[in-house]
Coordinates of C-alpha atoms and ligand atoms in Angstrom, one line a residue:
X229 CA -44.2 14.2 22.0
X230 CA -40.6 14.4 20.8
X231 CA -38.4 11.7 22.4
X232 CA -34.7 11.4 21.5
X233 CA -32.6 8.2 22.6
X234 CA -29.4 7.4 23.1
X235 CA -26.7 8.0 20.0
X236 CA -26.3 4.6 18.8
X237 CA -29.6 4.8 16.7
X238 CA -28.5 7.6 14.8
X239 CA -27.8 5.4 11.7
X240 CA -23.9 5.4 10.0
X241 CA -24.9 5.3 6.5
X242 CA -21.8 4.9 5.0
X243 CA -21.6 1.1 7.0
X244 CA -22.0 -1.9 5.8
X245 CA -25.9 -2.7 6.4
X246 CA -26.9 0.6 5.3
X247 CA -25.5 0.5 2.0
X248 CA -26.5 -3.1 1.3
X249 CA -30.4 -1.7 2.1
X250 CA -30.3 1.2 0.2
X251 CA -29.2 -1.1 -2.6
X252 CA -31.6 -3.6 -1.8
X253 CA -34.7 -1.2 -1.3
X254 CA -33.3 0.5 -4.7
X255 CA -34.4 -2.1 -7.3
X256 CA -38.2 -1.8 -5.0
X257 CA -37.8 2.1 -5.8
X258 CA -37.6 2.8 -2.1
X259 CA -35.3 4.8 -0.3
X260 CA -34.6 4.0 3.5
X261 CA -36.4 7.1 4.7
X262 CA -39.4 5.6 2.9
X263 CA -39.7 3.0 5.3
X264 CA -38.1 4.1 8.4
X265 CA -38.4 7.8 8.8
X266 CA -34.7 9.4 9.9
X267 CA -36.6 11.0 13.2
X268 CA -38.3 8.3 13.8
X269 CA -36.6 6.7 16.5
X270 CA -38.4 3.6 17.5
X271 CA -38.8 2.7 13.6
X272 CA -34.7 2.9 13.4
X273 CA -33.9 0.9 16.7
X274 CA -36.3 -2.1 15.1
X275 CA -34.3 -1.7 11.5
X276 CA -31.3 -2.1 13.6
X277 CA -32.4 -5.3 15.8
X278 CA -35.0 -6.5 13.1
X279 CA -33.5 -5.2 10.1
X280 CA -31.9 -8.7 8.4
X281 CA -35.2 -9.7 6.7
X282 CA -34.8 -6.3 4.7
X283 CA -31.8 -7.9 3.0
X284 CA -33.1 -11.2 1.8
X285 CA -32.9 -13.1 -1.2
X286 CA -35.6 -12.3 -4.1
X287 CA -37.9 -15.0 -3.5
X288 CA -38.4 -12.9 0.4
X289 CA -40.8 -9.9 0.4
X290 CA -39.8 -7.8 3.1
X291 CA -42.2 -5.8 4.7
X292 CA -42.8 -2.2 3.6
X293 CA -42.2 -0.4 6.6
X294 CA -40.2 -0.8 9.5
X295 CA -43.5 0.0 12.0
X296 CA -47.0 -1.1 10.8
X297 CA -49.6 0.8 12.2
X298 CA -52.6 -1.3 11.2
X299 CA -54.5 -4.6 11.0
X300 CA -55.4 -3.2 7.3
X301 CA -52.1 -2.8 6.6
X302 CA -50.5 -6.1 7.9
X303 CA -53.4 -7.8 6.1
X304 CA -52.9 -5.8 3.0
X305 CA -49.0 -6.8 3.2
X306 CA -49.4 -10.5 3.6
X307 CA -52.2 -10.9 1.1
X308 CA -49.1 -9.6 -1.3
X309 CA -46.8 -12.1 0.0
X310 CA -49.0 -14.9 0.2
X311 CA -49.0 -17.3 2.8
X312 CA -48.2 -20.8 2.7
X313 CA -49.9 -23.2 5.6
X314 CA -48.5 -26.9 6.7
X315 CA -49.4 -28.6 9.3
X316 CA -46.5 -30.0 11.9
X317 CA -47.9 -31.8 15.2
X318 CA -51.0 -30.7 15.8
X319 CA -50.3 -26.9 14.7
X320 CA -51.2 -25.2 11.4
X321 CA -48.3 -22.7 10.6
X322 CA -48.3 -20.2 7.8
X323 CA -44.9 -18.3 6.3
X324 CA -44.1 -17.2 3.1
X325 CA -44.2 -19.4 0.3
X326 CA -40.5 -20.2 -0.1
X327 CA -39.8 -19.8 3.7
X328 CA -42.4 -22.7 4.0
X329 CA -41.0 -24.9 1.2
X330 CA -37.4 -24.3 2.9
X331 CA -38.4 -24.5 6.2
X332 CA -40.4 -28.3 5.4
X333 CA -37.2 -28.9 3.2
X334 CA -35.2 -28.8 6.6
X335 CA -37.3 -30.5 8.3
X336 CA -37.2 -33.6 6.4
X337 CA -33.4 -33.1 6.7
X338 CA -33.9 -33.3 10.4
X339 CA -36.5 -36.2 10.8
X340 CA -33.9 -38.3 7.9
X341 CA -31.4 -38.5 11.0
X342 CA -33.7 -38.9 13.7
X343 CA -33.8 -35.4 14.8
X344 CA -37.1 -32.6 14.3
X345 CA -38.1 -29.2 13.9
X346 CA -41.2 -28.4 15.5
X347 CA -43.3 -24.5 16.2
X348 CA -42.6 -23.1 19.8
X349 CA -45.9 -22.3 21.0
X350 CA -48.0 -23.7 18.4
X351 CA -48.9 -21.4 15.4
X352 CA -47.6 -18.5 16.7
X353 CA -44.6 -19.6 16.4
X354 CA -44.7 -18.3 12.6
X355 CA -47.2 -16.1 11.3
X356 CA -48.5 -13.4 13.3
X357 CA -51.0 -10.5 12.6
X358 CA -51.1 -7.2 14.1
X359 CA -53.5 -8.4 16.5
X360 CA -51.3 -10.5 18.1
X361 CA -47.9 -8.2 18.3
X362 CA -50.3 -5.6 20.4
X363 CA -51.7 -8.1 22.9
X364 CA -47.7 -9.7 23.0
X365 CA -47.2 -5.8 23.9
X366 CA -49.7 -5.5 26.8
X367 CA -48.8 -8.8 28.3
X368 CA -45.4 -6.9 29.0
X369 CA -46.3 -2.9 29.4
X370 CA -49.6 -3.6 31.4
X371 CA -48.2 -5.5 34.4
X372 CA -44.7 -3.4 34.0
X373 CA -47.1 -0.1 34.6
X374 CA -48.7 -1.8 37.7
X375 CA -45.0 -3.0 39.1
X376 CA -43.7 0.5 39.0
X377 CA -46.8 2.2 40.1
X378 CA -46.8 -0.2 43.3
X379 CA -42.7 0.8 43.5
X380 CA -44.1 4.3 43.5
X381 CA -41.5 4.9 40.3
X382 CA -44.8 6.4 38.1
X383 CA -48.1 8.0 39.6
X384 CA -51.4 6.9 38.7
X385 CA -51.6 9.8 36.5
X386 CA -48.7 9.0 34.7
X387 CA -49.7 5.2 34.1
X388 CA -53.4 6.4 33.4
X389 CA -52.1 8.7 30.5
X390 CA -49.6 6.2 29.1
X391 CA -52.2 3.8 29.1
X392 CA -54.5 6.0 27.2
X393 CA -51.8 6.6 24.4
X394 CA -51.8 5.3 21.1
X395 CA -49.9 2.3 21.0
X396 CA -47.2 3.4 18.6
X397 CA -46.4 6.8 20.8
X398 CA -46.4 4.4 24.0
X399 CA -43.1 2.4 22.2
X400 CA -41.5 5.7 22.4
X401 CA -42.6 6.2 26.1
X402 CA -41.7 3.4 26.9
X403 CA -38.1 3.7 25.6
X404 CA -38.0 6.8 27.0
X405 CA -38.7 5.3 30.6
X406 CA -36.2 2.3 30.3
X407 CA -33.4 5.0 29.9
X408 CA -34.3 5.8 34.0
X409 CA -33.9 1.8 34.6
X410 CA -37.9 1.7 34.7
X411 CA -38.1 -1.8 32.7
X412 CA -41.1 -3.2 30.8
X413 CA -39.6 -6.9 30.0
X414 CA -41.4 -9.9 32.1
X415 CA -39.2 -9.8 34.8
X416 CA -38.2 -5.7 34.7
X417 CA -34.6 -6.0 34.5
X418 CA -34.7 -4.8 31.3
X419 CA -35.4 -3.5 27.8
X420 CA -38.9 -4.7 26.7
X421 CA -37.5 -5.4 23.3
X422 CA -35.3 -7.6 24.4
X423 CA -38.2 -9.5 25.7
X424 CA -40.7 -9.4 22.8
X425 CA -41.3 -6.9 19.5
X426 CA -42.8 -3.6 19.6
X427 CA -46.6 -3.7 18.1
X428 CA -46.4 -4.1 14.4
X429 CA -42.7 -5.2 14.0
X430 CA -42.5 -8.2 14.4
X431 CA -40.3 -10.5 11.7
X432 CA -43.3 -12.7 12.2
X433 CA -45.4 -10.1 10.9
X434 CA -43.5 -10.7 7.6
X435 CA -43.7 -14.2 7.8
X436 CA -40.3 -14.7 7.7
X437 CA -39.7 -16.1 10.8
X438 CA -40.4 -19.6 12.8
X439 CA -39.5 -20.2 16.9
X440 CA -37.9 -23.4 17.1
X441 CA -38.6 -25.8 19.7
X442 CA -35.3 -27.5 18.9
X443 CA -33.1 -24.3 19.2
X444 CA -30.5 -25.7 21.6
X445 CA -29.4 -28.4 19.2
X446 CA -26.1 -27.5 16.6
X447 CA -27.2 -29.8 14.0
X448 CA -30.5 -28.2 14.2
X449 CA -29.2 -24.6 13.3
X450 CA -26.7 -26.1 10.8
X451 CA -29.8 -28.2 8.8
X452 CA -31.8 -24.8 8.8
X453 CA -28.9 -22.7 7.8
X454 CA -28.6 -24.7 5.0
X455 CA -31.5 -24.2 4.1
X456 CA -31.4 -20.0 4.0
X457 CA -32.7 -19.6 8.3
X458 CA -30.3 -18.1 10.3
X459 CA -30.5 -16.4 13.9
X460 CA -30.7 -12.4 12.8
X461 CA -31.8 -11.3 16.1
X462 CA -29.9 -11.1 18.9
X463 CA -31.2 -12.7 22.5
X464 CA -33.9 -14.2 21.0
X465 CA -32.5 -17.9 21.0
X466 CA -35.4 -19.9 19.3
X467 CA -36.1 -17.6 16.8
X468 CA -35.0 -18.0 13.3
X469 CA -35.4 -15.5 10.2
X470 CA -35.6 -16.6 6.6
X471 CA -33.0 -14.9 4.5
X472 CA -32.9 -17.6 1.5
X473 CA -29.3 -16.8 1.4
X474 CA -26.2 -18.8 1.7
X475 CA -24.4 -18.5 4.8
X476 CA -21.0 -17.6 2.8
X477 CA -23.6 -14.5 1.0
X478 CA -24.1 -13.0 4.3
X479 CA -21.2 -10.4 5.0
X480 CA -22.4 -8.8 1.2
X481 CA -25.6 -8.0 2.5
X482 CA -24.3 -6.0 5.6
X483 CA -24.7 -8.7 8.3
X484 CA -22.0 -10.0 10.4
X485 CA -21.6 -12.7 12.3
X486 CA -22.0 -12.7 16.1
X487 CA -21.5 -15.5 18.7
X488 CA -23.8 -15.7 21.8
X489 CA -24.1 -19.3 24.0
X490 CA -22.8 -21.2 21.5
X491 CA -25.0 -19.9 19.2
X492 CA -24.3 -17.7 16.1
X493 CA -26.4 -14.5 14.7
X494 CA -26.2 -12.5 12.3
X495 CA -27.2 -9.4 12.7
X496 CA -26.9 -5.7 10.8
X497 CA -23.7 -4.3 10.5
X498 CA -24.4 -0.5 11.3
X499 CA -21.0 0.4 12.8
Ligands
LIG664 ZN1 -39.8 -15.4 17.0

């Protein structure tokens, strides 16, 4: 199935992001087509609403791929990374080594003026395997499948045999369908990656991410900030990304700054 979407995902390499990945994937010996293929559409749209952990500092191993397609692979990734646990409440969390250390750095920050950081959901709220970002998947496309079916917007045919794809090739589907205003988010109003990850994409995946019970709270951002987490993806309010950069470092690596509620993300520059 060939499935083209809109123009903004065909990527501007000349723009700021783009040349701060190619020279960040440069000193890995990988080029940008190495981990998200140019005609692959789904892989480009998460580089371009996922794509700050790809920009990090050194002690950050970004994924190798913009789209895993396997446990093995996942596993095999964060084996390589290594994973650091702590415990906070009652929840075991695991990240990558310095993302913990910053992370529990923060958080003593916090507690030292009678404020916290705490997970959003328990552990899930940091590392997450493959396993999880496909069952996070279903608990959106299945129900959305049933909704339109009962709206009599897809046929039982058509629902069977998206059902039946593989789960990578129903991303694309999917995408395909939202540009017709059929909508797999909870509620169906609209993009289903505004409303969670596609399977395998996840920033949590890379362990470079934590969900933040405490998001709402300006001090809170500005401890973690300090401390190399920002907000890198748009929407997604609690979630924070470690970059282990400076906030001032940013704008090099190809990000720029974006406010939303109150709250500020940075995100890819790809203008
Ligand atoms: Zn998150």
């Amino acid at each position: 199935m060939t499935v083209r979407l809109v123009d903004w995902f065909m990527p501007n390499l000349a723009s700021p992001f783009y040349r701060a990945l190619n020279e960040a994937l440069s000193v890995r010996s990988l080029t940008i087509d190495d981990i998200c293929p140019a005609d692959d559409d789904v892989a480009r749209r998460v580089l371009h609403d996922y794509g700050a952990m790809f920009v990090g500092g050194k002690e950050t191993l970004p994924p190798p791929l913009c789209v895993f397609t396997s446990g093995e692979d996942v596993a095999a990734f964060q084996r390589r990374a290594g994973k650091s646990a702590a415990k906070i409440g009652n929840d075991t969390i695991e990240l990558q080594p310095a993302a913990m250390n910053a992370l529990l750095k923060a958080r003593a920050t916090a507690r030292g003026e009678g404020l916290n950081i705490t997970p959003r959901d328990g552990a899930e709220a940091a590392r997450r395997d493959f396993a999880d970002t496909v069952r996070l998947w279903n608990s959106r496309f299945l129900p959305a499948l049933d909704h339109w079916q009962e709206r009599g917007r897809l046929t039982a045919d058509e629902t069977q045999r998206l059902r039946r794809l593989p789960t990578a090739e129903q991303v694309s589907a999917v995408l395909e369908l939202e540009k017709d205003g059929i909508f797999f988010s909870k509620d169906f109003s609209k993009s289903v990656l505004y409303s969670i990850a596609a399977p395998g994409t996840s920033q949590h995946i890379a362990m470079l991410a934590f969900d933040a019970n405490e998001f709402l709270d300006a001090r809170v951002r500005e401890i973690l900030a300090a401390n190399g987490w920002f907000q890198t993806v748009l929407s997604d309010l609690p979630h924070f990304t470690f970059l282990g950069l400076k906030e001032e470092q940013l704008p090099a690596r190809g990000l720029k700054s974006v406010e939303v509620n109150g709250q500020k993300f940075w995100i890819p520059d790809v203008a």
